[in-house]
Amino acid sequence: MFGACRALILAVVALLASGPAMAEDGYDLWLRYRPLADSAQARYRPLATAIAAPQDDPSIRIAAAELHRGLTGLLRADVPASADAIAPGAILLGTGGDRRIAALGLPLSTLGREGYLIRSVRVDGKPATVIAANSGVGVLYGAFHLLRLVQTGDPIDRIDIRSVPKVELRLLNHWDNLDRSVERGYAGQSIWDWWKLPDITNPRYVDYARANASIGINGTVLNNVNAKADSLTAPYIAKAAKLADIFRPYGIRVYLSARWSAPIEISGLKTADPLDPAVAAWWKAKADEIYAAIPDFGGFLVKANSEGQPGPQDYHRSHADGANMLAAAVKPHGGIVMWRAFVYAHENPDDRARQAYDEFKPLDGRFADNVIVQVKNGAIDFQPREPFHPLFGAMPKTPLMMEFQITKEYLGFATHLVYLGALFEETLASDTFAKGKGSTVARVIDGSLEGHARTGMAGVANIGVDRNWTGSQFDQANWYAFGRLAWDPEASARRIAADWAGMTFSTDPAFVAPVVDMMMRSREAVVDYMTPLGLHHLMATGHHYGPGPWVDDLERPDWNPVYYHRADAQGIGFDRTKTGSNAVAQYAPPVARQLGDIRTVPERDLLWFHHVRWDHRMASGRILWDELVTRYDRGVAEVAAMRARWATLAPYVDADRHADVMRFLAVQAREAQWWRDASIAYFATFARRPLPAGSPPPAHDLDYYKALRFPYAPGN
Ligand code: GCW
C-alpha cells in the first residue's frame, strides 16, 4: 500500500519536474508562445519592451493583444500594450492614417490592402520596430510575422521586411454538414455548432480566426459543397452572420456553398433554370437578404452537375449560364462566385481525366468578371500524386483558382504522417508551358501569367473539434503550409516545414533538421506504399482508407479501381496517349510530347499516362514488375525510418505529444505494410512473376485482403 502510494507520488513529482509547465495537447497549434531559451530571451527583450498601438481599429487591437500575449510568453517579461509614448525598443503598430506612422514616410502605397512592412526605425530619436500597413488586417498579418521571427529565433534588429500576398482569395473550404458531420473530415465533428448558433458561441471560433489570420487565410466557406438548401434560409443566414461578426476583425470573410436547386426546395419554384427570370429574381433577393445580414459576405461556392448534384445542365444550360446568373445576383454587393470544375459523368464514356477540360475549355471567356473557376490540383481527385490539372494554362481568359485538399481523404486520413507542403509545392511548381517555359501553375494561380487580378487558392479544411484541431499533431502542418503557400505560391515547402516544426515543437537545429527531412520525404513514402509510379484511385470502396485495387463491381465504371490501373497479363497502367484516351493532348504541346512518350515521361507519372509491359526496362535497370515491388518496399521502409527517427527526438518534444505521434506512426507502419502486401498480392495475379530477391511475400493471400471490411470507417 505504502509502496504504491510512494510510487504514485514519485511519478507525479517526476512528471512535474520533467515536462514543460503546461500540458501540451496540440490545441495551441503553432501559436504556443512557450518561453524561449534564456539567451534568446535576453537577445529579444531590449527589442520588444512595449507595444504602441492605436486603439480605434479592432484588427490593430487584436494585433497588439496577440503581440502582448506572444512576447510575454516567449520572453517571460511583461510587454505592455498601450496607445502611448514610445519607449526605446517599442513595437509601433499602425496604418498610414496614423500620425506617427505617416511621419516615418514609409512606402505604403504598393502594399495593397493586406500587405505590410516591418522595419527597424527611430521614433522620436528612440530605436523602435514598426509594423505598418494600409489596413488593420495588414498590421495584424505583420504582427504574426514578427511573432514568427521571434518564435523561430530569427533576428529582429535591423529588420526590413515587405510582404504582400500574391493571391487575393486565400480560403478554407469546409465540407461541414449542418448536423455537424464532416464529409471526409477526420478530426471529429464540425467546429460549427449550428444548433446553438447564433445565441451561443464557442471560444474556439476566436482561436480558429487567430490561427487562420496568423497564416494569412482571409475567407472561409462554412458548409459542404454537397450543400443543403437550408443553409440559405433565414435562421441559417443569422447563424452564418454571427460567425462573420467574430471573424471580421481577423480579416476573414464568410462564404457559403449554394445548392443549385435551392429556389425549388426553399420557395417552391417550379424550376431552377438559370435563364428563367423568376429564378434569377429569387437569387437576387436571396443575395440581398444575405448581404443585409452579412455586409461583407464573400459570395457563393458551387458544385453543380457533379456526382449527382443539381445544376444548370439539368435545364440544358451551360456551367457559364449558371455561374453568370448567380454572379449577377451578388455583383451589386461586390460578391463573387466560385464555380467548381470538378465534373464528370459516368454516362460519358470518355476517360474521366479528360472530362473537366472538355467541359470547361470551350467556356473560356464566357464567364462574368466576378466568377472564378475552381479547379482541383489534378484531373482525377486528390490522389497521393497527380500530374497538374490540364485546365491550368488552358483557359487564359478565365481566372482559375486552385483547390487543394488539406484533409487527407486518399492519403491515410489524419492517421498517416504525410506533409502536404511537398505535394502543394510540386503542383504549383509544375510548368504548364502555356506561354512557353516558366508558365508555372503558381503563375496561373497568382494571375501573373495571364494578367488576372482576381486570384484564389482554396484548401478543403482538415479541422474538427478534436483537441488538436486536425486529428493528429502533424496534420496541423498541412493547414499551416496551405496558408503560407496561398500567400506566396512560390514559397518553399521545406522552409515552411522548418518554421512550423520550430514553432510547434522545438527550434533546436538538432530537432528541426531531421524532422523537416522526415516531413519532406513523407509524401513520397505514401505515394510509394499506396500508388507508386503513377498508379491512382486504388482505394477500397466507400471510406477511401485501405487498398482495394481489385474492386470492379461499383455501379459507375469510373468509380472502380480496375478502371484506373487496367492491369492485365501484358502490363499495367492507363493509356492516355494517342493510342488510348489521348488525355495527354490536353496539355500544351511540349508537355504533351514529354508525357506522351514512354521514353521521356517522368517515371513518377508513368502508369498515369501509359499502359506498360511488365518486363519494360526502367531507369534502375529493373523490369517494371520488380520496380513496382521495390517502390512498395521502399514506402514501407521509409515509414519504418520515420518511426525510428521520431523515437530519437524524444528529448526535444514534450512527452505527451511525442508519444501521441509515436502511436500514430505505429499505425502507419502497419497500414503501409497492408497497402503493400494487398497491392502486390493482387498485381502478382497479372504479372505472374516472382518477387525480386529480398522482397518478402505478402503476409496473407489475396482473399484475406479482399475479405476485409470497414463499414464504420469515417466517410463510409
Ligand atoms: O473526392 C470526392 C469526395 C467527395 C467530394 C467530392 C468533391 C464533396 O470523395 O466526398 O464531395 O470529391 O470534391 O466534390
XYZ file of C-alpha atoms and ligand atoms in Angstrom:
730
model
C 0.000 0.000 0.000
C 2.697 2.397 1.118
C 4.865 1.274 -1.815
C 2.108 2.006 -4.334
C 1.403 5.384 -2.777
C 5.067 6.318 -2.800
C 5.409 5.219 -6.393
C 2.493 7.434 -7.288
C 3.972 10.451 -5.523
C 7.308 9.870 -7.231
C 5.605 9.582 -10.562
C 3.765 12.853 -10.031
C 6.938 14.610 -8.937
C 8.806 13.229 -11.954
C 6.040 14.441 -14.215
C 6.039 17.921 -12.753
C 9.805 18.150 -12.906
C 10.204 16.848 -16.427
C 7.603 18.214 -18.777
C 7.031 21.878 -19.600
C 4.949 23.940 -17.252
C 1.738 23.407 -19.166
C 0.430 20.183 -20.627
C 0.669 20.134 -24.377
C -2.153 18.553 -26.313
C -1.755 20.376 -29.608
C -4.595 22.841 -29.050
C -2.218 25.810 -29.239
C -1.112 24.863 -32.751
C 1.924 26.871 -33.876
C 0.959 29.737 -31.579
C 2.279 28.176 -28.380
C 4.440 31.057 -27.182
C 6.346 28.942 -24.649
C 9.443 30.659 -23.156
C 12.495 30.801 -25.388
C 15.912 29.720 -24.150
C 17.373 32.226 -21.673
C 19.956 33.520 -24.128
C 17.316 34.179 -26.761
C 15.096 35.924 -24.234
C 17.987 38.205 -23.382
C 18.578 38.953 -27.057
C 14.987 39.881 -27.829
C 13.973 41.720 -24.658
C 15.552 45.072 -25.489
C 13.880 44.912 -28.904
C 10.408 44.275 -27.506
C 9.878 46.440 -24.480
C 6.369 47.680 -25.193
C 3.686 47.742 -27.861
C 2.381 51.082 -29.016
C -0.857 50.767 -30.944
C -3.848 52.986 -31.669
C -6.999 51.681 -30.074
C -9.617 52.613 -32.643
C -9.122 49.772 -35.141
C -10.366 46.367 -33.965
C -7.782 44.453 -36.023
C -4.943 46.539 -34.610
C -6.280 45.989 -31.109
C -6.133 42.241 -31.816
C -2.624 42.584 -33.220
C -1.483 44.381 -30.074
C -3.139 41.796 -27.843
C -1.518 38.959 -29.785
C 1.906 40.577 -29.549
C 1.378 41.109 -25.851
C 0.355 37.508 -25.363
C 3.103 36.120 -27.570
C 6.001 38.227 -26.378
C 5.046 37.947 -22.738
C 5.061 34.168 -23.115
C 8.176 33.886 -25.244
C 10.279 36.396 -23.329
C 8.888 35.789 -19.843
C 8.536 39.520 -19.461
C 5.541 41.771 -19.373
C 5.449 43.558 -22.695
C 2.689 46.098 -22.134
C 0.445 47.312 -24.931
C -0.825 50.885 -24.917
C -1.523 53.774 -27.219
C 1.063 55.915 -25.512
C 4.516 57.244 -25.868
C 7.306 55.323 -27.493
C 9.921 53.765 -25.237
C 13.251 52.564 -26.648
C 12.648 49.077 -28.062
C 8.934 49.637 -28.590
C 6.944 47.962 -31.347
C 4.825 50.535 -33.089
C 1.715 49.435 -34.977
C -0.438 51.447 -37.305
C -1.658 52.475 -40.731
C -0.694 55.428 -42.889
C -3.558 57.376 -41.332
C -1.722 57.309 -38.037
C 0.335 60.443 -37.353
C 3.387 58.646 -36.012
C 3.421 56.199 -38.946
C 2.913 58.968 -41.516
C 5.902 60.812 -40.058
C 8.131 57.849 -40.931
C 7.475 58.312 -44.659
C 7.224 54.579 -45.353
C 6.397 53.317 -48.874
C 2.948 52.014 -48.043
C 1.346 52.742 -51.396
C 2.473 49.485 -53.053
C 1.296 47.205 -50.264
C -2.337 46.912 -51.258
C -4.917 46.354 -48.565
C -3.294 43.334 -46.942
C 0.453 43.765 -47.338
C 2.702 45.096 -44.566
C 6.132 46.428 -43.717
C 8.172 45.530 -40.665
C 11.132 47.827 -40.150
C 13.659 48.925 -37.610
C 13.222 52.701 -37.326
C 13.775 55.580 -34.968
C 10.757 57.284 -33.496
C 11.344 60.500 -31.583
C 15.002 59.563 -31.640
C 14.383 56.196 -29.995
C 15.008 52.817 -31.651
C 11.774 51.018 -32.423
C 10.258 48.417 -34.711
C 7.336 49.500 -36.828
C 4.645 47.279 -38.304
C 2.749 49.342 -40.842
C 0.082 48.618 -43.444
C -2.840 50.196 -45.220
C -5.395 48.385 -43.077
C -5.682 46.981 -39.595
C -5.684 43.482 -41.029
C -2.382 44.167 -42.785
C -0.968 45.207 -39.407
C -2.327 42.006 -37.864
C -0.565 39.910 -40.523
C 2.635 41.802 -39.826
C 2.297 41.193 -36.082
C 2.020 37.458 -36.681
C 5.079 37.629 -38.916
C 7.112 39.365 -36.249
C 5.998 36.798 -33.696
C 7.049 34.017 -36.050
C 10.521 35.511 -36.300
C 10.839 35.562 -32.532
C 9.366 32.064 -32.210
C 11.858 30.626 -34.685
C 14.852 32.569 -33.384
C 15.353 34.861 -36.387
C 16.967 38.235 -35.688
C 14.673 41.258 -35.498
C 17.222 44.011 -35.095
C 17.890 45.924 -38.331
C 14.817 44.348 -39.793
C 13.368 45.340 -43.162
C 10.552 43.141 -44.377
C 7.962 43.829 -47.014
C 5.305 41.222 -47.633
C 2.319 41.384 -49.962
C 0.077 38.402 -50.699
C 0.343 37.187 -54.282
C -3.120 35.656 -54.194
C -6.289 37.573 -53.420
C -8.635 34.852 -52.108
C -6.985 32.519 -49.609
C -9.799 30.344 -48.462
C -10.652 27.295 -46.468
C -13.467 25.150 -47.806
C -15.244 23.346 -45.015
C -17.057 20.238 -46.141
C -19.096 20.552 -42.958
C -22.716 19.479 -42.777
C -25.470 21.090 -40.757
C -25.699 18.024 -38.494
C -22.007 18.541 -37.641
C -20.776 15.565 -39.612
C -17.887 16.444 -41.902
C -17.518 14.943 -45.363
C -14.036 13.424 -45.482
C -13.237 15.000 -42.128
C -11.110 13.002 -39.711
C -10.767 15.328 -36.746
C -14.118 14.842 -35.060
C -17.299 16.762 -35.634
C -17.624 20.130 -37.309
C -16.462 23.046 -35.223
C -19.608 24.912 -36.284
C -22.242 24.190 -33.694
C -25.111 25.193 -35.965
C -27.731 24.176 -33.472
C -26.534 26.561 -30.769
C -25.636 29.407 -33.089
C -26.245 32.323 -33.134
C -27.044 32.671 -29.426
C -24.247 30.538 -28.093
C -20.751 30.781 -29.495
C -17.678 28.755 -28.744
C -14.294 30.304 -27.816
C -12.849 28.017 -30.472
C -14.279 30.303 -33.121
C -11.892 33.018 -31.995
C -8.920 30.678 -31.851
C -9.844 29.433 -35.320
C -9.779 33.013 -36.575
C -6.452 33.721 -34.863
C -4.840 30.641 -36.347
C -6.091 31.459 -39.827
C -5.072 35.103 -39.610
C -1.612 34.001 -38.494
C -1.113 32.312 -41.888
C -2.986 34.864 -43.972
C -6.193 32.964 -44.673
C -8.857 35.560 -45.442
C -12.010 33.618 -46.166
C -13.926 30.537 -45.178
C -16.685 28.651 -46.933
C -18.675 27.381 -44.000
C -20.646 24.488 -45.468
C -20.116 21.425 -47.631
C -20.116 21.787 -51.414
C -22.608 18.927 -51.317
C -24.842 21.627 -49.933
C -28.213 21.653 -48.262
C -30.604 24.368 -49.314
C -31.302 25.039 -45.616
C -28.014 26.955 -45.358
C -29.712 29.688 -47.350
C -32.762 30.016 -45.104
C -33.167 32.924 -42.690
C -32.227 31.029 -39.495
C -29.016 29.736 -41.032
C -28.126 33.089 -42.520
C -28.353 34.504 -38.988
C -26.027 31.773 -37.743
C -23.512 32.440 -40.508
C -23.768 36.175 -39.747
C -22.742 35.533 -36.161
C -19.624 33.709 -37.317
C -18.911 36.513 -39.792
C -19.055 39.023 -36.915
C -16.487 37.027 -34.970
C -14.168 36.568 -37.941
C -14.363 40.095 -39.380
C -11.638 41.761 -37.298
C -9.330 38.880 -38.214
C -9.756 39.708 -41.884
C -11.787 36.590 -42.614
C -14.871 36.776 -44.790
C -17.615 34.218 -44.799
C -18.814 32.442 -47.952
C -21.491 29.803 -48.450
C -21.821 26.798 -50.716
C -25.056 27.202 -52.652
C -27.288 24.329 -53.645
C -28.403 24.842 -57.193
C -31.966 23.706 -56.603
C -32.483 25.955 -53.548
C -35.214 28.070 -55.227
C -37.281 24.926 -55.707
C -36.537 23.460 -52.299
C -36.926 26.632 -50.233
C -39.586 28.557 -52.104
C -41.373 26.010 -54.250
C -40.354 27.451 -57.601
C -41.099 25.116 -60.482
C -37.619 25.300 -61.911
C -34.017 26.254 -61.205
C -33.318 27.091 -64.856
C -30.730 29.887 -64.760
C -32.321 31.660 -67.714
C -35.754 31.769 -66.097
C -36.334 35.347 -64.835
C -38.114 34.101 -61.712
C -35.069 32.035 -60.793
C -32.695 34.950 -61.327
C -35.005 37.174 -59.261
C -35.063 34.585 -56.470
C -31.259 34.513 -56.256
C -31.078 38.279 -56.385
C -33.488 38.570 -53.474
C -31.584 35.858 -51.634
C -28.306 37.694 -52.151
C -29.893 40.928 -50.897
C -31.128 39.092 -47.809
C -27.683 37.636 -47.090
C -25.914 40.958 -47.579
C -28.356 42.679 -45.245
C -27.138 40.303 -42.527
C -23.505 39.984 -43.646
C -22.446 43.201 -45.418
C -19.032 41.775 -46.356
C -20.323 38.347 -47.391
C -17.786 36.919 -49.846
C -20.063 35.053 -52.216
C -21.006 31.545 -53.291
C -19.122 28.336 -53.988
C -20.974 25.931 -56.270
C -20.669 22.251 -57.088
C -23.081 21.722 -59.942
C -23.797 18.758 -62.158
C -21.178 16.705 -60.419
C -21.627 13.435 -58.573
C -25.394 13.758 -58.579
C -25.633 17.421 -57.514
C -28.217 19.503 -59.371
C -27.043 22.179 -61.788
C -27.794 24.239 -64.875
C -27.241 21.279 -67.189
C -30.440 19.782 -65.791
C -32.057 22.521 -67.905
C -29.672 22.141 -70.855
C -27.811 25.285 -69.841
C -24.049 25.538 -69.543
C -21.895 25.993 -66.481
C -21.294 29.564 -67.650
C -25.053 30.245 -67.809
C -25.377 29.026 -64.240
C -22.353 30.819 -62.850
C -23.215 34.114 -64.545
C -26.763 34.179 -63.241
C -25.517 33.749 -59.657
C -22.729 36.241 -60.292
C -25.287 38.860 -61.318
C -27.107 38.362 -58.021
C -24.046 39.078 -55.869
C -22.400 41.620 -58.144
C -24.127 44.756 -56.775
C -22.721 43.836 -53.365
C -19.185 43.133 -54.585
C -19.569 39.377 -54.173
C -18.089 36.603 -56.280
C -18.994 33.119 -57.467
C -16.503 30.280 -57.271
C -17.694 27.655 -59.727
C -16.087 24.242 -59.391
C -14.707 22.435 -62.416
C -14.820 19.061 -60.667
C -17.319 17.474 -63.038
C -17.517 14.060 -64.591
C -20.397 11.861 -65.613
C -20.478 8.126 -65.934
C -22.896 8.482 -68.835
C -19.902 9.951 -70.614
C -17.746 7.043 -71.822
C -14.658 9.272 -72.098
C -11.714 8.931 -69.752
C -12.756 10.673 -66.541
C -9.432 12.548 -66.510
C -10.497 14.327 -69.719
C -13.949 15.440 -68.755
C -13.467 18.675 -66.808
C -11.234 20.071 -69.549
C -13.638 19.027 -72.300
C -16.491 20.676 -70.444
C -14.818 23.921 -69.381
C -12.248 24.758 -72.016
C -14.915 25.748 -74.586
C -16.394 28.119 -71.982
C -13.207 30.181 -71.704
C -14.115 33.858 -71.973
C -17.799 33.250 -71.315
C -17.793 33.779 -67.573
C -18.813 37.049 -65.916
C -15.991 39.063 -64.389
C -16.915 38.143 -60.823
C -16.751 34.407 -61.498
C -13.661 32.384 -60.765
C -13.451 28.738 -61.763
C -12.133 26.483 -59.017
C -10.014 23.604 -60.277
C -8.630 20.684 -58.266
C -4.868 20.243 -58.420
C -5.205 17.143 -60.592
C -7.700 15.806 -63.097
C -8.961 12.886 -61.023
C -9.371 13.530 -57.339
C -6.785 14.468 -54.695
C -4.690 11.337 -55.181
C -1.314 10.888 -53.421
C 0.201 12.070 -56.695
C -1.441 13.555 -59.759
C 0.070 15.443 -62.652
C -1.207 19.035 -62.641
C -4.724 19.588 -63.983
C -4.667 20.253 -67.749
C -7.069 23.188 -67.294
C -4.244 25.238 -65.741
C -2.925 27.342 -68.558
C -5.717 26.266 -70.894
C -8.303 28.955 -70.034
C -6.357 32.208 -70.342
C -9.475 34.408 -70.403
C -10.868 32.980 -67.183
C -9.393 33.350 -63.709
C -8.827 29.875 -62.273
C -8.356 29.220 -58.591
C -6.639 26.215 -57.093
C -8.463 23.684 -54.968
C -6.168 21.573 -52.791
C -7.374 19.085 -50.254
C -5.853 19.626 -46.824
C -7.880 16.830 -45.288
C -6.174 13.642 -46.461
C -9.054 11.669 -47.928
C -6.768 9.490 -50.046
C -3.551 9.716 -48.028
C -4.402 7.819 -44.872
C -6.856 10.295 -43.326
C -5.446 12.057 -40.275
C -3.724 8.846 -39.213
C -0.758 8.831 -41.579
C 2.013 11.375 -41.269
C 2.169 12.962 -44.713
C 3.365 16.537 -45.150
C 1.312 18.021 -47.964
C 3.560 21.039 -48.395
C 5.620 18.843 -50.712
C 2.537 17.946 -52.761
C 1.281 21.543 -52.977
C 4.726 22.770 -53.989
C 5.122 20.092 -56.649
C 1.844 21.094 -58.302
C 2.490 24.823 -58.053
C 5.982 24.480 -59.497
C 4.769 22.380 -62.453
C 5.320 24.070 -65.786
C 2.245 24.246 -67.999
C 4.276 25.707 -70.912
C 1.055 27.580 -71.786
C 3.109 30.661 -72.636
C 6.460 28.995 -73.037
C 8.889 27.810 -70.408
C 8.279 29.186 -66.943
C 4.466 29.195 -67.212
C 4.114 27.516 -63.874
C 0.844 26.618 -62.209
C 1.833 29.089 -59.462
C 1.825 31.851 -62.077
C -1.587 30.813 -63.349
C -2.877 30.897 -59.793
C -1.320 34.235 -58.834
C -2.665 35.789 -62.037
C 0.718 36.937 -63.320
C 0.778 34.595 -66.326
C -2.480 35.741 -67.858
C -2.919 39.123 -66.221
C -5.808 38.346 -63.898
C -6.408 40.476 -60.818
C -8.902 38.025 -59.392
C -6.909 35.144 -57.974
C -7.500 32.444 -55.410
C -6.461 29.298 -53.673
C -8.799 27.091 -51.644
C -7.976 24.243 -49.311
C -10.513 21.668 -48.170
C -10.157 22.040 -44.405
C -8.955 19.265 -42.094
C -10.311 20.966 -38.998
C -12.716 19.477 -36.467
C -13.437 19.517 -32.746
C -10.545 17.227 -31.844
C -8.417 18.875 -29.169
C -5.535 19.125 -31.627
C -7.896 20.539 -34.306
C -6.743 18.349 -37.197
C -6.925 14.772 -35.898
C -3.177 14.393 -35.487
C -0.287 16.616 -34.471
C 1.409 16.554 -37.842
C -1.719 17.325 -39.835
C -1.557 20.803 -38.356
C 1.426 21.308 -40.643
C -0.803 20.837 -43.676
C -3.206 23.583 -42.607
C -0.212 25.787 -41.883
C 1.553 25.067 -45.175
C -1.617 25.682 -47.148
C -1.982 29.179 -45.694
C 1.639 30.092 -46.283
C 1.572 28.830 -49.884
C -1.685 30.629 -50.574
C 0.044 33.842 -49.526
C 3.024 33.025 -51.724
C 2.606 30.082 -54.116
C 6.322 30.213 -54.838
C 7.370 29.829 -51.211
C 9.482 26.835 -50.251
C 7.645 23.917 -48.661
C 10.833 22.942 -46.866
C 11.251 26.390 -45.356
C 7.607 26.394 -44.277
C 8.044 22.980 -42.657
C 11.028 24.320 -40.724
C 9.028 27.298 -39.465
C 6.159 25.045 -38.455
C 8.328 22.465 -36.701
C 10.187 25.207 -34.861
C 7.044 26.916 -33.636
C 5.147 23.712 -32.916
C 7.832 21.664 -31.183
C 11.372 22.987 -30.845
C 13.729 25.316 -32.681
C 16.778 23.244 -31.792
C 18.530 22.569 -35.105
C 19.181 19.021 -33.931
C 15.400 18.610 -33.960
C 14.334 20.784 -36.890
C 16.715 19.322 -39.479
C 15.698 15.660 -39.080
C 12.005 16.489 -38.691
C 11.906 18.623 -41.809
C 13.737 15.919 -43.703
C 11.193 13.383 -42.486
C 8.274 15.639 -43.440
C 9.626 16.293 -46.910
C 10.128 12.569 -47.546
C 6.787 11.553 -46.059
C 4.831 12.436 -49.191
C 6.976 10.235 -51.417
C 6.608 7.463 -48.845
C 2.814 7.460 -49.087
C 2.988 7.525 -52.879
C 5.309 4.520 -52.741
C 3.259 2.372 -50.398
C -0.130 3.281 -51.897
C 0.167 4.236 -55.565
C 3.709 4.145 -56.958
C 4.780 5.060 -60.497
C 1.626 6.952 -61.450
C -0.978 4.466 -60.225
C -4.072 6.114 -58.795
C -7.541 5.598 -57.332
C -6.833 2.133 -55.912
C -8.635 2.541 -52.605
C -11.347 0.372 -51.144
C -14.980 1.269 -51.598
C -16.653 3.981 -49.554
C -14.121 5.022 -46.992
C -11.036 5.563 -49.220
C -8.710 4.380 -46.477
C -7.282 0.977 -47.298
C -6.358 -0.744 -50.552
C -8.938 -2.159 -52.956
C -7.276 -2.378 -56.385
C -9.439 -5.387 -57.225
C -12.759 -3.545 -56.863
C -14.728 -3.889 -60.115
C -18.381 -4.088 -59.131
C -19.419 -0.491 -58.437
C -22.344 0.846 -60.396
C -20.303 3.507 -62.188
C -17.283 2.263 -64.148
C -15.251 5.326 -63.213
C -15.591 4.583 -59.521
C -13.823 1.213 -59.854
C -10.070 0.928 -59.259
C -9.782 -1.537 -62.169
C -10.880 1.322 -64.445
C -7.726 3.196 -63.433
C -4.933 0.616 -63.269
C -6.020 -1.610 -66.192
C -3.684 -4.430 -65.182
C -3.686 -7.447 -67.490
C -1.348 -10.255 -68.486
C 0.752 -7.880 -70.598
C 1.171 -4.973 -68.258
C -0.405 -2.203 -66.200
C -1.376 1.463 -66.477
C -3.877 3.752 -68.209
C -3.017 4.554 -71.816
C -3.758 8.258 -72.087
C -1.641 8.709 -75.214
C -2.823 8.819 -78.825
C -3.334 5.066 -78.809
C -5.573 5.405 -75.749
C -7.804 8.173 -74.383
C -5.385 10.857 -75.603
C -5.965 12.907 -72.458
C -2.315 13.847 -72.809
C -3.256 16.083 -75.751
C -4.997 18.422 -73.307
C -1.596 19.702 -72.185
C 0.448 22.296 -74.084
C 2.483 20.624 -76.857
C 5.867 20.430 -75.068
C 4.231 18.866 -72.012
C 2.062 16.567 -74.121
C 5.133 15.400 -76.025
C 7.084 14.689 -72.875
C 4.289 12.879 -71.077
C 3.047 11.079 -74.150
C 6.354 9.373 -74.897
C 7.258 6.413 -72.750
C 10.928 7.303 -73.155
C 10.545 10.807 -71.712
C 7.631 10.652 -69.289
C 8.906 11.013 -65.710
C 8.696 7.617 -64.021
C 6.594 9.108 -61.276
C 3.793 9.608 -63.868
C 4.478 6.542 -65.989
C 1.356 4.486 -65.294
C -0.867 7.568 -65.253
C -0.228 8.007 -68.962
C 0.911 4.647 -70.295
C -0.047 1.007 -70.288
C 3.362 -0.552 -69.758
C 4.592 -4.115 -70.205
C 5.572 -5.950 -67.038
C 9.034 -6.524 -68.487
C 9.570 -2.887 -69.547
C 13.078 -1.813 -68.567
C 13.104 1.041 -66.032
C 15.828 3.613 -65.343
C 17.079 1.471 -62.484
C 17.679 -1.420 -64.879
C 14.900 -3.400 -63.230
C 11.849 -4.554 -65.143
C 8.594 -2.756 -64.339
C 7.244 -5.506 -62.079
C 10.396 -5.574 -59.998
C 10.458 -1.779 -59.846
C 6.839 -1.649 -58.709
C 7.511 -4.076 -55.880
C 10.702 -2.221 -54.993
C 8.744 1.028 -54.689
C 6.170 -0.589 -52.425
C 9.023 -1.908 -50.277
C 10.663 1.490 -50.258
C 7.487 3.117 -48.950
C 7.216 0.623 -46.111
C 10.887 1.064 -45.267
C 10.522 4.836 -45.215
C 7.769 4.639 -42.606
C 9.990 2.389 -40.503
C 12.709 5.010 -40.832
C 10.267 7.755 -39.786
C 9.389 5.799 -36.655
C 12.998 5.209 -35.787
C 13.827 8.850 -36.344
C 10.943 10.193 -34.313
C 11.914 7.856 -31.470
C 15.299 9.565 -31.257
C 13.696 13.007 -30.995
C 12.051 12.443 -27.622
C 14.460 14.825 -25.841
C 13.110 17.774 -27.834
C 9.370 17.203 -27.520
C 7.033 17.105 -24.539
C 6.251 13.534 -23.562
C 2.550 13.696 -24.424
C 2.870 14.828 -27.991
C 5.928 12.683 -28.591
C 4.068 9.556 -27.506
C 1.000 10.619 -29.463
C 2.973 10.883 -32.713
C 4.744 7.598 -31.919
C 1.386 5.812 -31.683
C 0.216 7.256 -34.996
C 3.436 6.167 -36.691
C 2.928 2.629 -35.417
C -0.476 2.533 -37.110
C 1.001 3.995 -40.277
C 3.726 1.339 -40.334
C 1.139 -1.439 -40.032
C -1.022 0.088 -42.731
C 1.801 0.827 -45.148
C 2.561 -2.890 -44.939
C -1.117 -3.657 -45.563
C -1.212 -1.457 -48.660
C 1.992 -3.007 -49.969
C 1.009 -6.591 -49.278
C -2.545 -6.344 -50.610
C -1.454 -4.492 -53.751
C 1.378 -6.882 -54.522
C -0.794 -9.955 -53.857
C -3.302 -8.595 -56.348
C -0.991 -7.337 -59.101
C 1.003 -10.577 -58.936
C -2.036 -12.386 -60.310
C -1.473 -10.466 -63.568
C 2.311 -10.169 -63.621
C 2.835 -13.847 -62.791
C 6.448 -13.297 -61.910
C 8.449 -13.932 -58.765
C 9.105 -11.098 -56.340
C 12.526 -9.537 -56.714
C 15.228 -11.021 -54.498
C 14.944 -9.922 -50.886
C 11.315 -8.825 -51.156
C 9.191 -10.838 -48.731
C 5.904 -12.384 -49.858
C 2.690 -10.710 -48.630
C 1.719 -11.769 -45.132
C -1.631 -13.166 -46.321
C -3.187 -14.404 -49.514
C -5.266 -12.137 -51.708
C -8.591 -13.466 -50.444
C -7.709 -12.325 -46.959
C -7.277 -8.713 -48.095
C -10.352 -8.818 -50.259
C -12.471 -10.017 -47.350
C -11.546 -7.131 -45.022
C -14.494 -4.818 -44.324
C -14.640 -1.477 -42.548
C -18.268 -0.444 -42.540
C -17.766 2.188 -39.854
C -14.600 3.855 -41.121
C -15.183 7.612 -41.305
C -16.511 8.682 -44.651
C -18.140 5.379 -45.455
O -13.336 13.116 -53.934
C -14.644 13.339 -53.885
C -15.014 13.063 -52.481
C -16.391 13.572 -52.210
C -16.419 15.067 -52.522
C -16.043 15.257 -53.985
C -15.962 16.714 -54.383
C -17.663 16.844 -51.554
O -14.918 11.678 -52.241
O -16.675 13.308 -50.856
O -17.655 15.640 -52.232
O -14.778 14.703 -54.218
O -14.864 17.254 -54.366
O -16.964 17.299 -54.734
